[in-house]
Coordinates of C-alpha atoms and ligand atoms in Angstrom, one line a residue:
X192 CA -5.4 -53.5 -14.4
X193 CA -2.6 -52.3 -12.3
X194 CA -2.9 -49.1 -10.4
X195 CA 0.1 -46.9 -9.8
X196 CA -1.5 -44.6 -7.7
X197 CA 0.8 -42.3 -5.7
X198 CA 0.6 -43.5 -2.4
X199 CA 1.3 -40.4 -0.4
X200 CA 0.8 -37.7 -3.0
X201 CA 1.7 -34.0 -1.8
X202 CA -1.1 -31.9 -1.0
X203 CA -3.0 -30.7 -4.2
X204 CA -0.8 -33.0 -6.2
X205 CA -2.9 -35.2 -9.0
X206 CA -3.6 -38.1 -7.6
X207 CA -4.6 -40.1 -10.9
X208 CA -3.6 -42.9 -12.4
X209 CA -1.0 -42.9 -15.1
X210 CA -1.5 -43.9 -18.6
X211 CA -1.6 -47.8 -17.7
X212 CA -2.9 -50.2 -20.4
X213 CA -3.3 -47.4 -22.8
X214 CA -5.6 -45.5 -20.6
X215 CA -5.5 -41.8 -20.7
X216 CA -5.6 -40.2 -17.4
X217 CA -8.0 -37.6 -16.2
X218 CA -6.6 -36.1 -13.5
X219 CA -8.4 -36.0 -10.4
X220 CA -7.0 -34.2 -7.5
X221 CA -7.9 -34.8 -3.8
X222 CA -7.1 -31.7 -1.9
X223 CA -5.7 -33.2 1.3
X224 CA -6.3 -30.1 3.6
X225 CA -10.0 -30.0 2.5
X226 CA -10.4 -34.1 3.1
X227 CA -12.2 -34.8 6.2
X228 CA -12.5 -38.4 5.7
X229 CA -16.3 -38.1 6.0
X230 CA -16.8 -41.1 3.4
X231 CA -19.5 -39.2 1.2
X232 CA -17.4 -40.1 -1.8
X233 CA -17.4 -44.1 -1.3
X234 CA -21.2 -44.6 -2.1
X235 CA -21.0 -41.9 -4.5
X236 CA -18.7 -44.0 -6.7
X237 CA -20.6 -46.7 -8.9
X238 CA -17.2 -48.4 -9.7
X239 CA -16.1 -48.8 -5.9
X240 CA -13.3 -46.6 -6.9
X241 CA -12.6 -44.6 -3.7
X242 CA -11.3 -45.7 -0.1
X243 CA -10.6 -43.7 2.9
X244 CA -7.7 -44.4 4.6
X245 CA -6.2 -42.4 7.4
X246 CA -9.2 -39.7 7.7
X247 CA -8.1 -39.2 3.5
X248 CA -10.1 -40.3 0.3
X249 CA -7.7 -42.3 -2.4
X250 CA -8.7 -43.2 -5.6
X251 CA -8.1 -46.8 -6.1
X252 CA -7.6 -49.0 -9.3
X253 CA -11.4 -49.4 -9.7
X254 CA -11.5 -45.9 -10.4
X255 CA -12.9 -45.1 -14.1
X256 CA -12.6 -41.4 -13.7
X257 CA -16.4 -41.0 -13.9
X258 CA -16.4 -37.8 -11.8
X259 CA -19.3 -39.2 -9.3
X260 CA -17.0 -38.2 -6.3
X261 CA -16.6 -34.8 -7.3
X262 CA -20.2 -34.2 -7.2
X263 CA -20.6 -36.0 -3.8
X264 CA -17.8 -34.3 -1.9
X265 CA -19.4 -31.5 0.0
X266 CA -16.2 -30.0 1.1
X267 CA -14.8 -29.3 -2.6
X268 CA -11.8 -31.6 -1.6
X269 CA -12.2 -33.7 -4.8
X270 CA -11.6 -31.8 -8.0
X271 CA -10.7 -32.3 -11.6
X272 CA -9.4 -29.5 -13.7
X273 CA -10.9 -28.7 -17.0
X274 CA -10.5 -31.4 -19.3
X275 CA -8.9 -30.3 -22.4
X276 CA -8.5 -33.5 -24.8
X277 CA -6.6 -31.7 -27.6
X278 CA -4.2 -34.3 -29.2
X279 CA -5.7 -37.5 -27.9
X280 CA -4.4 -40.6 -29.4
X281 CA -7.2 -41.2 -31.6
X282 CA -6.0 -44.9 -32.5
X283 CA -7.0 -45.9 -28.8
X284 CA -10.6 -45.2 -29.3
X285 CA -12.5 -47.9 -31.6
X286 CA -15.9 -48.7 -31.9
X287 CA -19.5 -47.3 -32.6
X288 CA -21.6 -47.0 -29.1
X289 CA -25.3 -46.1 -28.7
X290 CA -26.8 -45.5 -25.4
X291 CA -30.1 -47.1 -25.0
X292 CA -33.4 -45.5 -23.9
X293 CA -36.2 -47.8 -22.8
X294 CA -39.7 -47.2 -21.4
X295 CA -42.3 -49.7 -19.9
X296 CA -40.1 -52.6 -20.9
X297 CA -39.7 -51.3 -24.5
X298 CA -36.5 -50.1 -26.4
X299 CA -37.3 -46.9 -27.6
X300 CA -37.7 -46.4 -31.5
X301 CA -34.8 -44.1 -31.2
X302 CA -32.5 -46.6 -30.0
X303 CA -33.3 -49.0 -32.6
X304 CA -32.9 -46.4 -35.3
X305 CA -29.3 -45.6 -33.9
X306 CA -28.4 -49.0 -34.0
X307 CA -29.2 -49.4 -37.7
X308 CA -27.1 -45.8 -38.3
X309 CA -24.5 -47.2 -35.9
X310 CA -24.1 -50.5 -38.0
X311 CA -23.8 -48.4 -41.2
X312 CA -20.9 -46.2 -39.7
X313 CA -19.5 -49.5 -38.0
X314 CA -19.1 -50.9 -41.6
X315 CA -17.5 -47.7 -42.9
X316 CA -14.9 -48.0 -40.4
X317 CA -14.4 -51.7 -40.0
X318 CA -15.5 -51.9 -36.5
X319 CA -18.6 -52.9 -34.5
X320 CA -21.7 -51.5 -32.5
X321 CA -22.0 -51.7 -29.2
X322 CA -25.2 -50.5 -26.8
X323 CA -24.8 -49.5 -23.4
X324 CA -28.1 -50.6 -21.5
X325 CA -28.4 -49.3 -18.3
X326 CA -31.6 -49.9 -16.0
X327 CA -33.3 -52.3 -13.5
X328 CA -34.1 -55.8 -14.9
X329 CA -33.5 -54.6 -18.5
X330 CA -31.9 -58.1 -19.7
X331 CA -35.2 -59.0 -21.3
X332 CA -34.1 -56.2 -23.9
X333 CA -31.0 -57.8 -25.1
X334 CA -32.5 -60.0 -27.8
X335 CA -34.2 -57.0 -29.5
X336 CA -31.0 -55.0 -29.5
X337 CA -29.1 -57.9 -31.0
X338 CA -31.7 -58.3 -33.6
X339 CA -31.5 -54.8 -34.6
X340 CA -27.7 -54.6 -35.0
X341 CA -26.0 -54.5 -31.7
X342 CA -22.7 -56.7 -31.8
X343 CA -21.9 -56.2 -28.2
X344 CA -24.1 -55.1 -24.8
X345 CA -22.8 -53.5 -21.9
X346 CA -25.4 -54.5 -19.7
X347 CA -25.5 -52.2 -16.1
X348 CA -28.3 -53.4 -13.9
X349 CA -29.3 -51.7 -10.7
X350 CA -32.5 -50.6 -8.8
X351 CA -30.9 -47.3 -8.6
X352 CA -31.0 -47.1 -12.4
X353 CA -34.8 -48.2 -12.7
X354 CA -35.7 -44.7 -13.7
X355 CA -33.5 -42.3 -15.7
X356 CA -32.0 -39.9 -13.5
X357 CA -29.1 -37.6 -14.7
X358 CA -26.3 -38.1 -12.1
X359 CA -26.2 -42.1 -11.7
X360 CA -26.7 -42.5 -15.4
X361 CA -24.0 -40.0 -16.3
X362 CA -21.6 -41.4 -13.6
X363 CA -21.9 -44.8 -14.9
X364 CA -21.9 -43.9 -18.7
X365 CA -18.5 -41.7 -18.0
X366 CA -17.0 -44.6 -16.4
X367 CA -18.0 -46.8 -19.3
X368 CA -16.6 -44.5 -22.1
X369 CA -13.5 -43.7 -19.9
X370 CA -12.6 -47.7 -19.5
X371 CA -13.7 -48.7 -23.1
X372 CA -13.0 -45.5 -25.3
X373 CA -15.5 -45.9 -28.0
X374 CA -14.8 -43.9 -31.0
X375 CA -18.4 -42.7 -31.7
X376 CA -21.2 -42.3 -29.2
X377 CA -25.0 -41.7 -30.5
X378 CA -27.7 -40.8 -28.2
X379 CA -31.4 -39.9 -29.2
X380 CA -32.1 -36.5 -29.2
X381 CA -35.1 -37.0 -26.4
X382 CA -35.5 -35.4 -23.2
X383 CA -33.5 -37.8 -21.7
X384 CA -30.7 -38.2 -24.4
X385 CA -30.4 -34.4 -24.7
X386 CA -30.1 -34.2 -20.9
X387 CA -27.4 -37.0 -20.5
X388 CA -25.4 -36.7 -23.8
X389 CA -24.4 -33.0 -22.5
X390 CA -23.5 -33.7 -19.0
X391 CA -21.4 -36.9 -20.2
X392 CA -19.7 -34.6 -23.2
X393 CA -18.9 -32.1 -20.5
X394 CA -17.4 -34.2 -17.9
X395 CA -15.2 -36.3 -20.4
X396 CA -13.8 -33.2 -22.4
X397 CA -15.7 -34.6 -25.8
X398 CA -17.4 -32.5 -28.5
X399 CA -21.0 -33.1 -28.8
X400 CA -23.2 -32.1 -32.1
X401 CA -26.7 -32.0 -31.0
X402 CA -30.1 -33.0 -33.3
X403 CA -27.8 -34.3 -36.2
X404 CA -30.0 -35.1 -39.2
X405 CA -27.3 -36.7 -41.3
X406 CA -24.2 -38.9 -40.1
X407 CA -21.4 -40.0 -42.5
X408 CA -17.9 -41.4 -42.3
X409 CA -15.3 -39.5 -44.4
X410 CA -13.3 -42.1 -46.4
X411 CA -10.0 -40.2 -46.1
X412 CA -9.9 -39.2 -42.3
X413 CA -12.3 -41.7 -40.8
X414 CA -14.0 -38.7 -39.0
X415 CA -17.7 -38.6 -38.3
X416 CA -19.2 -36.1 -40.6
X417 CA -22.3 -34.7 -38.3
X418 CA -24.9 -32.6 -40.3
X419 CA -27.4 -30.6 -39.0
X420 CA -29.4 -27.4 -39.6
X421 CA -27.9 -24.1 -38.8
X422 CA -28.8 -20.5 -38.8
X423 CA -32.4 -21.1 -38.0
X424 CA -32.2 -24.1 -40.6
X425 CA -31.3 -21.9 -43.5
X426 CA -28.1 -23.9 -44.2
X427 CA -26.8 -27.4 -43.4
X428 CA -23.8 -27.4 -41.4
X429 CA -21.4 -30.4 -41.3
X430 CA -19.6 -30.7 -38.2
X431 CA -16.4 -32.3 -37.5
X432 CA -14.9 -33.2 -34.0
X433 CA -11.1 -33.6 -35.2
X434 CA -9.2 -33.6 -31.6
X435 CA -11.4 -35.0 -28.6
X436 CA -12.8 -38.2 -28.3
X437 CA -15.5 -39.8 -28.5
X438 CA -17.2 -38.0 -31.1
X439 CA -20.9 -37.6 -29.5
X440 CA -23.8 -36.8 -31.8
X441 CA -27.3 -36.8 -30.6
X442 CA -30.0 -37.6 -33.4
X443 CA -33.8 -36.8 -33.4
X444 CA -36.4 -39.8 -33.2
X445 CA -37.5 -40.7 -36.8
X446 CA -34.6 -39.0 -38.4
X447 CA -32.9 -42.3 -39.1
X448 CA -34.4 -45.5 -40.4
X449 CA -34.5 -48.8 -38.6
X450 CA -32.3 -51.7 -39.7
X451 CA -34.0 -54.6 -40.6
X452 CA -34.7 -56.9 -37.9
X453 CA -32.9 -60.4 -37.8
X454 CA -34.3 -62.2 -35.4
X455 CA -32.1 -64.7 -33.6
X456 CA -29.0 -62.8 -33.9
X457 CA -26.7 -62.8 -31.1
X458 CA -24.7 -60.3 -29.2
X459 CA -22.1 -60.2 -26.6
X460 CA -23.4 -59.3 -23.4
X461 CA -21.1 -58.2 -20.8
X462 CA -22.7 -57.8 -17.2
X463 CA -21.3 -54.6 -15.7
X464 CA -21.0 -54.6 -12.1
X465 CA -21.8 -51.3 -10.3
X466 CA -22.3 -50.2 -6.5
X467 CA -24.8 -47.5 -6.4
X468 CA -26.9 -46.7 -3.3
X469 CA -29.9 -44.2 -3.3
X470 CA -28.1 -42.2 -0.6
X471 CA -25.8 -41.0 -3.1
X472 CA -28.4 -39.7 -5.6
X473 CA -29.6 -36.2 -4.7
X474 CA -32.9 -36.6 -6.9
X475 CA -36.0 -38.6 -5.9
X476 CA -38.9 -39.8 -8.6
X477 CA -41.7 -38.9 -6.5
X478 CA -44.3 -39.7 -8.8
X479 CA -45.0 -40.1 -12.5
X480 CA -47.6 -38.2 -14.1
X481 CA -49.1 -38.9 -17.5
X482 CA -49.5 -35.8 -19.2
X483 CA -53.1 -34.6 -19.6
X484 CA -52.6 -33.4 -23.0
X485 CA -53.4 -34.7 -26.4
X486 CA -54.0 -38.3 -27.6
X487 CA -52.1 -37.2 -30.8
X488 CA -48.8 -39.1 -31.1
X489 CA -47.2 -37.7 -34.4
X490 CA -44.1 -39.6 -34.1
X491 CA -45.7 -42.8 -34.0
X492 CA -48.6 -42.2 -36.4
X493 CA -48.6 -43.9 -40.0
X494 CA -50.9 -41.2 -41.7
X495 CA -50.6 -37.5 -40.9
X496 CA -52.6 -34.9 -42.7
X497 CA -51.2 -31.5 -41.8
X498 CA -52.8 -27.8 -42.5
X499 CA -50.6 -24.5 -43.0
X500 CA -51.3 -20.8 -43.5
X501 CA -53.4 -21.5 -46.6
X502 CA -56.1 -22.6 -44.3
X503 CA -56.7 -19.1 -43.4
X504 CA -58.2 -19.5 -40.0
X505 CA -58.6 -22.0 -37.0
X506 CA -61.9 -23.1 -37.9
X507 CA -61.0 -24.5 -41.2
X508 CA -58.7 -26.9 -39.4
X509 CA -61.9 -29.0 -39.2
X510 CA -61.2 -29.7 -43.1
X511 CA -57.9 -31.3 -42.1
X512 CA -59.4 -33.3 -39.2
X513 CA -62.1 -34.9 -41.3
X514 CA -59.7 -35.8 -43.8
X515 CA -57.3 -37.2 -41.1
X516 CA -60.2 -39.0 -39.4
X517 CA -61.4 -40.6 -42.8
X518 CA -57.7 -41.9 -43.4
X519 CA -57.4 -43.0 -39.9
X520 CA -54.6 -40.7 -39.4
X521 CA -53.7 -37.6 -36.9
X522 CA -53.5 -33.9 -37.4
X523 CA -50.2 -32.2 -37.8
X524 CA -49.5 -28.5 -38.6
X525 CA -47.1 -26.1 -39.8
X526 CA -45.5 -23.7 -37.3
X527 CA -47.4 -20.5 -38.8
X528 CA -50.4 -21.9 -37.6
X529 CA -49.3 -22.4 -34.2
X530 CA -47.9 -19.1 -34.0
X531 CA -51.1 -17.8 -35.1
X532 CA -52.7 -19.7 -32.2
X533 CA -55.1 -22.0 -34.6
X534 CA -53.9 -25.1 -33.2
X535 CA -51.8 -26.1 -30.0
X536 CA -48.2 -26.5 -30.6
X537 CA -48.1 -30.1 -29.9
X538 CA -49.4 -30.7 -33.5
X539 CA -46.4 -28.9 -34.9
X540 CA -44.2 -30.7 -37.4
X541 CA -40.7 -29.4 -38.4
X542 CA -37.3 -28.2 -37.1
X543 CA -38.6 -26.9 -33.9
X544 CA -41.7 -29.1 -33.7
X545 CA -41.9 -33.2 -34.1
X546 CA -40.0 -35.0 -36.6
X547 CA -42.2 -37.5 -38.4
X548 CA -41.9 -40.3 -40.6
X549 CA -45.5 -41.6 -41.6
X550 CA -46.2 -44.0 -44.4
X551 CA -48.6 -41.1 -45.6
X552 CA -48.0 -37.2 -45.2
X553 CA -50.3 -34.8 -46.7
X554 CA -49.5 -31.2 -46.6
X555 CA -52.6 -28.9 -47.3
X556 CA -51.8 -25.4 -47.8
X557 CA -48.0 -25.5 -46.4
X558 CA -45.6 -23.7 -48.7
X559 CA -42.6 -26.3 -47.6
X560 CA -40.4 -24.1 -45.8
X561 CA -37.0 -25.9 -44.9
X562 CA -38.0 -25.8 -41.5
X563 CA -40.9 -27.7 -42.1
X564 CA -39.5 -30.0 -44.3
X565 CA -36.8 -30.9 -42.0
X566 CA -39.5 -32.5 -39.9
X567 CA -41.3 -34.4 -42.6
X568 CA -39.1 -34.8 -45.6
X569 CA -38.5 -38.7 -44.7
X570 CA -42.2 -39.9 -44.7
X571 CA -42.4 -42.7 -47.3
X572 CA -45.4 -40.8 -49.2
X573 CA -45.6 -37.3 -49.4
X574 CA -48.7 -35.5 -51.1
X575 CA -48.9 -31.9 -51.4
X576 CA -51.9 -29.5 -51.9
X577 CA -51.2 -26.1 -52.9
X578 CA -52.5 -23.4 -55.3
X579 CA -49.0 -22.3 -56.1
X580 CA -47.3 -24.2 -58.5
X581 CA -44.1 -22.9 -57.5
X582 CA -44.5 -23.8 -53.8
X583 CA -41.2 -25.6 -52.8
X584 CA -43.3 -28.2 -50.9
X585 CA -44.0 -29.8 -54.5
X586 CA -40.2 -30.5 -54.5
X587 CA -40.1 -32.8 -51.6
X588 CA -43.6 -34.2 -52.7
X589 CA -44.2 -37.8 -54.5
X590 CA -47.6 -36.5 -55.4
X591 CA -48.8 -32.8 -56.0
X592 CA -52.1 -31.6 -56.6
X593 CA -52.1 -28.0 -57.5
X594 CA -55.4 -26.3 -56.6
X595 CA -57.7 -24.6 -54.1
X596 CA -57.7 -26.8 -50.8
X597 CA -61.0 -25.5 -50.0
X598 CA -62.2 -27.4 -52.9
X599 CA -59.6 -30.2 -53.0
X600 CA -59.5 -31.3 -49.6
X601 CA -63.4 -31.9 -49.1
X602 CA -63.7 -33.8 -52.4
X603 CA -60.6 -36.0 -51.4
X604 CA -62.3 -36.6 -48.0
X605 CA -65.8 -37.3 -49.8
X606 CA -64.1 -39.6 -52.4
X607 CA -62.3 -41.7 -49.6
X608 CA -65.4 -42.2 -47.7
X609 CA -67.1 -43.6 -50.5
X610 CA -64.2 -46.0 -51.1
X611 CA -63.6 -46.9 -47.8
X612 CA -67.0 -47.4 -46.7
X613 CA -67.9 -44.3 -44.7
Ligands
FAD788 C1 -35.8 -20.9 -36.3 C2 -37.0 -21.4 -37.0 C3 -37.7 -22.6 -36.8 C4 -38.8 -22.8 -37.7 N1 -39.4 -23.9 -37.3 C5 -40.5 -24.5 -37.9 C6 -41.1 -25.9 -37.8 O1 -40.7 -26.6 -36.9 N2 -42.1 -26.2 -38.4 C7 -42.8 -25.2 -39.4 O2 -43.6 -25.4 -40.0 N3 -42.1 -24.2 -39.5 C8 -41.0 -23.7 -39.1 N4 -40.5 -22.5 -39.0 C9 -41.5 -21.3 -40.1 C10 -41.1 -21.8 -41.4 O3 -39.8 -21.0 -41.9 C11 -42.3 -21.1 -42.2 O4 -42.4 -19.7 -41.9 C12 -43.5 -21.9 -41.9 O5 -43.3 -23.2 -42.2 C13 -44.7 -21.5 -42.9 O6 -46.0 -22.3 -42.5 P1 -46.8 -22.5 -43.7 O7 -46.2 -22.9 -44.9 O8 -48.0 -23.0 -42.9 O9 -47.1 -20.9 -44.3 P2 -46.9 -20.0 -45.3 O10 -45.4 -20.2 -45.8 O11 -47.4 -18.6 -45.5 O12 -47.5 -20.9 -46.8 C14 -48.9 -21.1 -46.9 C15 -49.0 -21.6 -48.3 O13 -50.4 -21.9 -48.4 C16 -50.8 -21.9 -49.8 N5 -51.9 -21.6 -50.1 C17 -52.6 -20.4 -49.7 N6 -54.1 -20.5 -49.9 C18 -54.3 -21.8 -50.4 C19 -55.3 -22.4 -50.7 N7 -56.5 -21.8 -51.0 N8 -55.3 -23.7 -51.3 C20 -54.1 -24.2 -51.4 N9 -53.0 -23.8 -50.9 C21 -53.2 -22.5 -50.5 C22 -49.8 -20.8 -50.3 O14 -49.5 -21.1 -51.7 C23 -48.4 -21.1 -49.4 O15 -47.6 -21.8 -50.3 C24 -39.3 -22.0 -38.4 C25 -38.6 -20.9 -38.6 C26 -37.7 -20.6 -38.1 C27 -37.0 -19.2 -38.4

């Protein structure tokens, strides 16, 4: 890559690389009057893209326009004008990317789900799927990512990336995206993904659709159709990003299905060198404290028995607990019961609760409002127990029992206890 930096750009002129090699320039200005040559920007740049010569910062040919130097400059001497990516040449952008999330040496389930979804989109577009894998000593995750659909892996390893922190992850990701220009970028709608995706999108001037429940490619335009609930879940909106690139979306865990694992499948691995220093990161992880909350992990549960307002009181959740325990499952709840303080919020399933995908979901006294369905409708088998034959939950259910839950649930529990040997 040949740099064509203005050697002596006039004060406040854009000091950016031209559109060499098809790269679109992102104007980063160095305001000469303000730059003191303090060198704070040098360790801040993950790519070694800044030099200081004659007490003046200069961007060199390694600059990826990630913007890390801007945040690091305490003299406001490095600035980027608002990025407007209108009329971007979309033909320069190719490939579907997934940003990996991992914890305790394992790829997060949502990353595997997005690789599966990414493969589907890539096939529609006739392109491939890449995974951006950032961390420290994470090369052991490469084979699993390949087995679940990654064709190419951008592996960025550095001790500073060991635990997720917004700034260094965003700096590295913006650099990768500006350099490789993916057409689509998918991230899990997790605590990390929501934080990172918005930072990247704002920095590179891309659009971002949060919490998508469906993704598809329009055959005629090749645009990504990003569907998500809107207006409190009363409608499903399909959102297009016609002008900016990449098209970015976050997707909640358990909304998409993992692809089939293909052990032995290989991916092309690109080691991306970065130069990161702790000194350049403003935040420190002091301690990681495990939540003292519940042991219930709805999103990993294979069996969920959920209770709704039909239970009439908090005490009656004991019926749900007994059935869940008999089946070796966990207890879920509708928002109505959480709002009524019958059960803590971490049991809530739905649009504003957890999205779940168990093998068996039993809904007891739940009407089946769209916001509840949004969180459980991709369960493998749904059983609904409700005394209203017109309850919408029956339309989503594979099996329905129309009756009084105060009779049906204890009878079911007793029968299962007999069948399962107590
Ligand atoms: C922005 C927004 C986000 C939301 N997010 C969520 C969410 O994440 N999760 C969620 O669940 N809701 C959510 N809601 C609320 C949602 O719209 C419904 O109000 C809620 O799901 C209703 O809960 P329910 O089914 O328990 O209660 P109801 O709708 O009151 O249904 C109770 C059901 O119990 C049945 N019943 C009554 N007595 C018996 C009996 N003896 N035996 C059998 N059946 C009986 C009734 O026929 C009825 O169908 C959200 C709403 C909004 C606006």
